XYZ file of C-alpha atoms in Angstrom:
590
model
C 9.723 -49.702 13.596
C 13.422 -52.159 13.922
C 16.697 -51.038 15.894
C 16.550 -47.704 16.463
C 19.256 -44.728 17.712
C 18.818 -41.340 18.735
C 17.763 -38.816 15.816
C 20.445 -37.317 16.710
C 22.881 -39.608 15.956
C 20.940 -40.695 12.714
C 21.078 -37.482 11.178
C 24.414 -36.900 12.172
C 24.997 -40.354 9.868
C 23.013 -39.009 6.989
C 24.612 -35.835 7.006
C 28.156 -37.146 7.285
C 30.733 -39.872 5.584
C 29.142 -42.767 6.382
C 31.792 -45.387 5.125
C 34.010 -44.284 8.182
C 31.794 -44.730 10.579
C 31.887 -48.480 12.612
C 28.197 -49.361 12.782
C 26.657 -52.450 13.688
C 23.115 -53.695 13.041
C 20.664 -54.822 10.494
C 20.511 -52.149 8.206
C 23.354 -49.232 7.903
C 21.463 -46.552 9.552
C 21.084 -48.092 12.644
C 23.304 -48.500 15.715
C 23.406 -50.571 18.745
C 25.257 -49.826 21.918
C 25.634 -53.561 23.255
C 27.062 -53.135 25.955
C 24.641 -50.648 27.392
C 21.201 -51.983 26.481
C 21.442 -53.981 30.019
C 23.025 -51.398 32.319
C 20.380 -50.863 34.716
C 19.263 -47.803 36.021
C 20.023 -46.462 39.734
C 18.444 -43.626 39.569
C 16.141 -41.289 37.685
C 17.355 -37.023 37.155
C 14.321 -35.610 36.853
C 16.431 -32.175 35.605
C 15.165 -31.862 31.664
C 11.567 -35.098 32.007
C 8.897 -33.623 30.944
C 6.349 -33.448 33.653
C 2.714 -34.184 31.284
C 4.295 -36.106 28.579
C 3.515 -40.274 27.956
C 6.838 -41.610 29.080
C 7.473 -44.082 31.595
C 9.370 -43.703 35.003
C 12.063 -45.046 33.420
C 14.231 -46.461 30.994
C 14.146 -45.904 26.752
C 10.889 -46.361 24.470
C 10.663 -45.283 20.331
C 7.713 -46.291 18.571
C 3.941 -46.414 19.902
C 2.042 -49.704 18.976
C -1.538 -50.341 18.219
C -3.093 -47.468 20.019
C -6.857 -48.312 20.516
C -9.992 -47.495 22.150
C -11.841 -50.984 23.385
C -14.047 -51.164 26.190
C -14.196 -48.251 27.588
C -10.300 -47.470 27.369
C -7.437 -46.398 25.737
C -4.808 -48.647 25.415
C -1.386 -47.294 24.349
C 1.243 -50.845 23.331
C 4.418 -48.787 22.796
C 8.465 -50.425 22.335
C 10.044 -50.107 25.913
C 13.780 -51.311 26.875
C 12.925 -52.953 30.421
C 16.150 -53.014 31.058
C 18.277 -49.906 30.168
C 17.925 -45.907 28.989
C 19.031 -46.864 24.934
C 17.056 -49.331 22.391
C 17.402 -52.880 22.862
C 16.019 -55.657 24.345
C 12.557 -54.196 23.274
C 9.495 -55.616 24.273
C 5.722 -53.732 23.524
C 5.220 -52.265 27.081
C 1.137 -51.873 27.474
C -0.943 -48.644 29.266
C -4.361 -47.793 29.623
C -6.154 -44.205 30.001
C -9.933 -43.114 30.602
C -8.820 -39.422 29.496
C -5.792 -39.935 27.500
C -4.112 -37.733 30.716
C -4.071 -40.349 33.176
C -1.995 -43.838 32.847
C -1.680 -46.973 33.985
C 0.660 -49.028 33.225
C 0.143 -52.311 33.072
C 2.608 -55.812 32.663
C 4.162 -55.869 29.074
C 1.580 -57.163 26.226
C 4.496 -59.446 24.599
C 8.029 -59.857 24.692
C 10.176 -62.126 22.909
C 9.805 -66.008 23.304
C 8.810 -68.476 20.490
C 11.046 -68.845 17.604
C 9.361 -66.405 15.233
C 10.158 -63.467 17.352
C 13.195 -64.608 19.371
C 15.364 -61.945 17.998
C 12.610 -58.814 19.311
C 9.545 -58.044 18.926
C 9.219 -55.266 17.003
C 6.429 -52.261 16.094
C 2.442 -53.036 14.834
C -1.208 -52.554 15.194
C -3.758 -53.198 16.896
C -6.973 -54.044 14.327
C -10.771 -54.724 16.344
C -11.660 -58.114 15.004
C -16.355 -58.906 14.857
C -16.241 -61.472 16.484
C -13.044 -62.430 17.882
C -11.601 -58.754 19.907
C -8.373 -57.186 19.436
C -5.992 -58.818 17.925
C -1.961 -57.513 17.337
C -0.365 -57.593 14.355
C 3.385 -57.019 14.724
C 6.698 -57.958 13.505
C 8.834 -60.975 14.809
C 12.713 -60.930 14.112
C 13.656 -65.217 13.938
C 17.188 -66.255 15.052
C 18.092 -65.587 11.752
C 17.231 -61.597 11.584
C 14.716 -62.756 9.085
C 10.923 -60.447 10.173
C 8.601 -62.028 9.895
C 4.834 -60.968 10.430
C 3.037 -62.367 13.443
C -0.750 -62.160 15.075
C -1.155 -61.793 19.562
C -4.834 -62.588 20.777
C -5.518 -61.777 24.432
C -6.221 -64.415 26.778
C -9.698 -62.679 27.784
C -11.431 -60.615 25.071
C -14.127 -59.682 27.957
C -12.260 -58.352 29.886
C -11.167 -54.305 29.688
C -8.311 -53.931 30.379
C -6.837 -56.601 28.541
C -3.795 -57.914 30.563
C -2.493 -61.632 28.708
C -2.143 -62.035 25.041
C -0.717 -65.278 23.605
C 1.281 -65.774 20.707
C -0.700 -68.535 18.817
C 2.185 -71.250 17.554
C 0.259 -71.466 14.100
C 2.655 -67.560 13.082
C 3.945 -66.112 11.356
C 0.901 -65.045 8.715
C 3.188 -63.717 6.774
C 7.092 -64.537 6.040
C 8.723 -62.072 2.956
C 8.931 -64.186 0.040
C 11.991 -64.920 -2.598
C 11.318 -61.267 -4.103
C 11.377 -59.555 -1.492
C 13.665 -58.038 1.879
C 13.730 -60.530 4.180
C 16.027 -57.758 7.052
C 13.575 -54.366 5.793
C 9.804 -56.622 6.443
C 7.834 -54.501 9.165
C 5.530 -52.600 11.033
C 1.929 -54.066 9.758
C -1.057 -51.570 9.818
C -4.068 -52.039 11.279
C -5.980 -53.983 9.547
C -10.125 -52.992 7.326
C -12.310 -55.278 6.389
C -13.650 -54.274 3.085
C -16.576 -55.537 0.903
C -15.160 -58.283 -1.264
C -14.712 -60.128 2.164
C -11.176 -59.958 2.568
C -9.256 -57.861 5.864
C -6.183 -56.159 4.476
C -3.367 -54.673 5.862
C 0.245 -52.826 4.986
C 3.776 -54.000 5.277
C 6.567 -51.224 5.091
C 9.254 -52.494 2.882
C 12.470 -51.726 0.666
C 14.101 -53.329 -2.189
C 17.161 -51.809 -2.869
C 15.907 -48.108 -2.686
C 12.493 -48.062 -3.624
C 10.235 -48.320 -0.470
C 7.421 -49.796 -0.707
C 4.243 -50.408 0.849
C 2.998 -54.590 0.761
C -0.506 -55.292 0.905
C -1.929 -58.241 2.481
C -5.305 -59.742 2.086
C -6.840 -62.673 4.715
C -10.713 -63.965 4.750
C -9.998 -65.325 9.014
C -7.487 -63.184 10.108
C -5.112 -66.300 9.994
C -3.740 -66.865 6.382
C -2.935 -63.595 4.681
C -1.453 -63.473 0.852
C 0.359 -60.787 -0.119
C -1.217 -58.849 -2.986
C 0.454 -59.312 -6.684
C 2.125 -55.781 -6.921
C 2.697 -52.979 -3.823
C -0.069 -50.887 -3.048
C 2.394 -47.748 -3.772
C 6.071 -47.251 -4.192
C 8.867 -44.643 -4.761
C 11.854 -44.806 -6.065
C 14.513 -43.240 -3.982
C 12.888 -43.482 -0.429
C 14.797 -46.437 1.225
C 13.017 -48.807 3.786
C 9.136 -47.441 4.535
C 9.359 -47.979 8.197
C 5.762 -47.766 10.165
C 3.568 -47.055 7.306
C 0.080 -45.397 7.994
C -2.853 -45.409 6.142
C -6.421 -43.583 6.423
C -9.483 -42.403 4.375
C -10.263 -38.733 5.032
C -13.687 -36.784 4.844
C -13.731 -34.603 1.309
C -17.283 -32.779 3.171
C -17.137 -33.747 6.609
C -14.560 -31.411 7.727
C -14.976 -32.573 12.584
C -15.106 -35.954 12.820
C -12.209 -38.623 11.186
C -13.013 -41.930 9.167
C -12.283 -45.557 10.525
C -10.629 -47.756 8.207
C -13.419 -49.315 6.209
C -15.036 -46.214 5.431
C -16.140 -46.246 1.850
C -17.910 -42.988 0.087
C -17.134 -41.504 -2.889
C -16.286 -37.655 -0.868
C -13.012 -39.215 0.552
C -8.941 -39.378 -0.180
C -6.512 -41.124 1.662
C -3.810 -41.138 2.668
C -0.486 -42.791 3.120
C 1.990 -41.992 5.260
C 5.461 -43.492 5.485
C 8.414 -42.955 7.944
C 11.928 -42.717 5.978
C 14.711 -45.041 8.435
C 16.835 -43.113 5.791
C 16.198 -39.507 6.813
C 14.290 -40.156 9.777
C 11.263 -37.960 8.944
C 7.960 -39.158 7.413
C 6.077 -37.768 4.718
C 2.587 -38.324 3.527
C 0.609 -37.863 0.230
C -3.195 -37.392 -0.639
C -4.700 -39.289 -3.023
C -6.777 -42.780 -4.095
C -7.315 -46.066 -3.784
C -8.653 -48.425 -5.647
C -9.643 -51.170 -3.367
C -10.498 -53.430 -6.279
C -6.974 -53.088 -7.824
C -5.605 -52.771 -4.296
C -3.793 -49.593 -5.636
C -2.943 -45.602 -4.088
C -2.051 -43.414 -6.302
C -1.307 -40.209 -5.171
C -2.998 -36.281 -6.424
C 0.950 -35.026 -7.657
C 0.117 -31.521 -5.872
C 2.912 -32.727 -3.543
C 6.113 -33.810 -3.671
C 5.904 -38.161 -3.133
C 9.628 -38.345 -1.146
C 11.597 -36.436 1.611
C 10.461 -33.393 0.030
C 6.662 -33.874 0.695
C 4.423 -32.893 3.491
C 4.953 -33.774 6.983
C 2.854 -34.912 10.030
C 5.080 -32.955 11.989
C 8.703 -30.912 10.852
C 10.457 -31.592 13.971
C 11.568 -34.688 16.049
C 8.702 -37.132 15.425
C 9.148 -40.462 13.755
C 7.061 -43.592 13.838
C 3.916 -42.471 14.596
C 0.363 -44.443 14.183
C -3.129 -43.282 14.114
C -6.542 -44.621 15.177
C -10.265 -43.833 15.275
C -11.796 -42.895 18.578
C -14.758 -44.840 18.517
C -15.811 -42.569 21.702
C -15.400 -39.114 19.883
C -16.064 -40.074 16.248
C -12.142 -38.270 15.397
C -8.749 -39.957 14.613
C -5.344 -39.340 17.164
C -2.423 -39.731 16.040
C 0.309 -40.901 18.255
C 3.975 -40.488 17.885
C 7.807 -40.443 19.250
C 9.688 -37.656 19.872
C 13.571 -39.476 21.163
C 16.309 -37.848 22.910
C 18.510 -34.958 21.369
C 21.353 -35.237 23.995
C 24.381 -37.719 24.134
C 23.780 -41.511 24.814
C 26.043 -40.170 27.588
C 23.798 -38.163 28.638
C 20.450 -40.588 28.299
C 22.318 -43.587 30.753
C 23.115 -40.667 33.166
C 19.230 -39.592 33.524
C 18.243 -42.884 32.956
C 15.045 -42.155 30.926
C 15.411 -41.809 26.550
C 12.040 -40.725 24.542
C 8.520 -40.074 25.128
C 5.285 -39.756 23.305
C 3.916 -36.389 22.009
C 0.871 -34.920 22.788
C -2.066 -37.214 20.639
C -3.099 -35.225 18.503
C -6.799 -35.270 16.184
C -6.735 -35.781 12.663
C -8.153 -33.902 10.006
C -8.273 -32.449 6.450
C -7.995 -28.928 6.107
C -11.119 -27.252 4.348
C -8.249 -26.160 1.089
C -7.530 -30.628 0.670
C -4.286 -29.926 0.086
C -2.970 -31.114 3.172
C -4.236 -32.492 7.418
C -4.172 -30.146 9.541
C -3.205 -31.577 13.948
C -4.313 -30.601 16.919
C -3.705 -31.533 20.163
C -6.579 -33.383 21.952
C -9.278 -31.661 23.571
C -8.525 -33.829 26.891
C -4.559 -31.929 27.646
C -7.190 -28.624 28.432
C -8.299 -31.177 31.567
C -4.535 -30.052 32.882
C -4.432 -26.477 32.477
C -4.033 -24.029 36.200
C -3.055 -20.480 36.327
C -4.074 -18.179 33.438
C -2.742 -15.378 32.191
C -3.632 -13.231 29.038
C -1.848 -10.333 26.966
C -4.483 -8.676 24.337
C -3.692 -6.030 21.563
C -0.375 -5.249 22.875
C 2.027 -3.918 19.621
C 5.264 -5.265 19.173
C 7.722 -2.911 17.728
C 11.164 -3.569 15.654
C 13.749 -5.663 18.512
C 10.868 -5.680 21.305
C 10.201 -8.552 23.645
C 7.559 -8.668 25.966
C 8.607 -11.413 28.927
C 4.922 -13.471 29.247
C 4.456 -13.427 33.257
C 2.291 -15.118 35.775
C 2.966 -18.773 34.452
C 5.544 -21.374 35.092
C 7.017 -20.969 31.665
C 9.398 -24.551 31.666
C 5.104 -26.440 31.462
C 2.724 -23.914 30.231
C 0.041 -24.089 27.087
C 0.658 -21.219 25.307
C -2.271 -19.850 22.076
C -0.997 -16.263 20.391
C -2.567 -14.745 17.341
C -0.411 -12.148 15.266
C -1.869 -9.302 13.597
C 0.286 -8.162 10.873
C -1.675 -5.866 8.448
C -0.105 -4.880 5.753
C 2.363 -8.258 3.734
C 3.554 -4.677 1.878
C 7.506 -4.607 3.713
C 7.522 -8.194 3.217
C 11.211 -9.895 2.068
C 10.902 -11.100 -1.918
C 10.684 -15.142 -1.975
C 13.326 -16.587 -3.425
C 11.750 -20.304 -5.417
C 14.989 -21.826 -5.085
C 14.110 -22.145 -1.731
C 10.452 -24.086 -2.236
C 11.512 -27.344 -1.642
C 13.474 -26.526 1.462
C 11.989 -24.437 4.409
C 15.041 -25.859 7.078
C 17.422 -24.181 4.642
C 15.559 -20.801 4.253
C 15.574 -21.168 8.817
C 19.172 -22.054 8.988
C 20.237 -19.067 6.939
C 17.682 -16.371 8.900
C 17.291 -17.619 11.783
C 15.698 -15.759 14.379
C 17.928 -12.540 14.530
C 18.231 -11.670 11.163
C 15.652 -8.710 10.216
C 13.361 -8.646 7.596
C 10.138 -6.257 6.743
C 7.568 -9.166 8.101
C 8.842 -10.870 11.346
C 11.251 -12.783 12.224
C 8.144 -12.813 15.111
C 6.766 -14.753 17.418
C 7.241 -16.805 20.916
C 10.768 -17.173 23.101
C 10.748 -19.931 24.815
C 12.911 -21.558 27.740
C 15.210 -18.449 27.224
C 17.362 -17.244 29.933
C 16.471 -12.992 31.278
C 20.442 -11.912 28.539
C 19.003 -14.996 26.317
C 22.105 -17.319 26.539
C 19.691 -19.925 25.952
C 16.788 -19.629 23.751
C 14.867 -21.877 21.871
C 12.599 -18.893 19.076
C 9.144 -20.382 17.862
C 8.585 -17.873 15.151
C 7.173 -16.860 11.558
C 8.916 -14.836 8.771
C 6.951 -13.694 5.813
C 7.720 -13.097 2.661
C 6.234 -12.007 -0.815
C 5.889 -15.129 -4.093
C 6.175 -13.419 -6.834
C 4.945 -15.951 -9.099
C 1.130 -17.086 -7.085
C 1.617 -13.411 -5.880
C 0.247 -15.181 -2.318
C 2.348 -14.645 1.151
C 5.000 -17.437 1.721
C 5.214 -17.877 5.310
C 7.718 -19.926 7.050
C 7.005 -21.941 10.467
C 10.540 -22.595 12.404
C 11.949 -23.813 15.470
C 15.469 -23.720 16.026
C 17.255 -25.225 18.676
C 20.712 -24.155 17.811
C 20.812 -21.703 21.197
C 18.640 -23.503 23.325
C 21.302 -24.883 25.292
C 25.230 -24.287 26.631
C 25.893 -27.722 27.159
C 29.195 -28.398 25.781
C 29.870 -31.701 23.520
C 31.725 -34.136 24.674
C 33.284 -35.315 22.119
C 33.452 -35.627 17.992
C 31.944 -39.068 17.329
C 28.125 -38.435 17.152
C 27.145 -39.806 20.185
C 28.834 -37.898 22.095
C 27.807 -34.030 20.755
C 24.442 -33.071 21.580
C 22.030 -32.556 19.019
C 21.226 -28.699 18.021
C 19.052 -28.269 14.772
C 16.542 -25.854 13.422
C 13.408 -27.370 12.520
C 11.324 -25.806 9.863
C 8.134 -25.482 7.293
C 5.927 -23.904 5.399
C 2.872 -22.681 6.508
C -0.268 -22.208 3.482
C -2.076 -19.373 4.322
C -3.456 -16.968 2.538
C -3.372 -14.303 5.873
C -5.769 -12.418 3.662
C -7.439 -10.833 7.174
C -3.648 -9.994 8.406
C -3.654 -12.364 11.189
C -1.242 -15.718 11.929
C -1.951 -18.094 15.029
C 0.404 -20.148 16.702
C 0.346 -22.571 19.772
C 2.979 -23.698 21.609
C 2.725 -27.242 24.642
C 6.512 -26.180 26.389
C 6.982 -29.556 28.800
C 10.939 -28.491 30.247
C 13.152 -30.370 27.027
C 9.659 -30.562 24.328
C 8.314 -27.809 22.936
C 5.695 -28.712 20.374
C 4.558 -26.523 18.246
C 1.384 -25.927 16.644
C 0.844 -23.027 13.560
C -2.211 -21.906 11.539
C -3.844 -24.145 13.829
C -2.240 -26.761 12.738
C -1.382 -26.614 9.124
C 2.379 -27.278 9.926
C 3.431 -28.667 13.243
C 6.975 -28.375 15.019
C 8.583 -31.027 17.928
C 12.259 -30.263 19.197
C 13.419 -31.408 22.072
C 16.308 -29.419 23.783
C 17.864 -29.383 27.077
C 19.223 -26.229 28.879
C 21.982 -25.444 31.308
C 20.349 -22.209 32.859
C 16.993 -21.862 31.514
C 15.329 -24.840 33.575
C 12.432 -24.800 35.629
C 11.889 -21.723 37.478
C 14.626 -19.752 35.698
C 13.298 -20.170 32.618
C 11.552 -17.145 31.019
C 8.906 -17.119 28.093
C 8.516 -13.830 25.998
C 6.606 -12.617 22.780
C 9.543 -11.251 20.213
C 9.118 -9.141 16.811
C 12.472 -8.789 14.967
C 10.877 -7.331 11.533
C 10.886 -3.700 10.606
C 7.389 -3.747 10.437
C 5.237 -3.660 13.963
C 3.115 -6.842 14.851
C 0.137 -6.849 16.767
C -0.328 -9.444 19.758
C -4.145 -9.479 18.739
C -4.369 -11.606 22.104
C -2.486 -14.364 24.039
C -3.925 -16.668 26.506
C -1.115 -18.680 28.597
C -1.313 -21.477 31.434
C 0.772 -23.298 33.064
C 0.639 -27.322 32.789
C -0.018 -29.116 35.989
C 0.767 -32.912 36.185
C -1.494 -35.660 35.385
C -3.121 -37.856 38.372
C -1.049 -40.639 37.693
C 1.528 -41.618 34.730
C 2.199 -45.069 34.323
C 2.139 -46.423 37.930
C 1.406 -49.610 38.287
C 3.230 -52.409 37.349
C 5.523 -52.008 34.270
């Protein structure tokens, strides 16, 4: 991904009149703070700093690049500003781990140094090529701001740490031709090997407002040729950043598939990050390797209203196949949503969410996501609650853990849905609008009910994560809305009228595809000071929020279970843990 600004700024610009903004950069939806890019960080403020999420000791980070498992180590490369807490001076930073929890920082893998990347070493991927070892594919920017695809190789492929990387002089390996937009041509995917003897990779682009995924082929991983037509494109979606393309099994709902898997019982996933909205979406469909065409199933929208890996503050995601445990793992970036000044003062910006496993749901209509099991090694003090009724207007505090740094799993029993409010079909593709209108306090028949995180006892500040159940008279099935609402999360006041001076406190929402035939629904939230990652119905709908309370911080934060619906809801089971800090988080050469 290219020049990026905080999610709050970008979304504000989308919603407001762009023509009135004085924006610098390659694309109208990017903003650069040149005067702040190299402003040194003298100290780091830990008030809202997460404890068990991946981040470097200081400065700005964004996209995860080329996660890979190699010679007993998990490698994560990521976009990093070496000099400040806003976007700029971007290099490929590099960290390694044995368990996806504890991380050691190594020296950077690549940085701008040659004519084909002197203007930037932007996002990409890593592929393990038999006989050659890991190879990085990345987007470089030349002095004319043209985006080029390049490769880098390890100096010593036998080194499990892959400490040193070389950028050969025969770069670039792919350049935009006369039919393409040279300032919108980036983020090559992990490559896969096909039966016809070619390697293939996908590169994101656009033509006017049409999002495009180009496919490139190579026999030797050096000489790449663009296919005659895109593997897929879609009108009115804008630039497709950080594409991801991988198979999932239609019969095995427990294990992931490597990219080169070929079999009859598979679907493919095409995910793109939309530069216009700063959200991602994906489709499921069929890939024809002979024609190099991907055709979505058509069961869900192919565009802004499509399915998402995460319905919240989550962008530029990347998956990789973990050979160690036969699983596909998702990484994603959660940017700050406080102000630029706040980022400068605290000395850091951006985190990677907890890595998640990716599987096809047994319905075969969507993916499901779940935190990797290794994160459970950080669980400490434990409390539980069983068979506890919550009547209308009640909230019950979860005590005995550290609410600002916790892992909470709860299963609700709702029972009959007769009292559920009738669903208005005009909101079919508008869960966010519905959440904004209803919130967590407007009563309904069934819901809202869920968790109140990072709260003060008087609810001056709180971030609710909750469900609201409707009756869909067309399908005769429940329509379940899941929300994570940051609007009441902080008492902090805006510092000015400009977007960069305003904290972004959105409500996020998505529908959860469950029939609730047994009257139950589950919710899991990972709470880490300024981030709340929530997983509805075992990962069918996921929402990440970034919040910055003034009072509900550290030991002054509280956690509640609540119900504001007229129908009593039962906490069938609740399990909650303190989350400890990893023993190591990026100490080292960075």
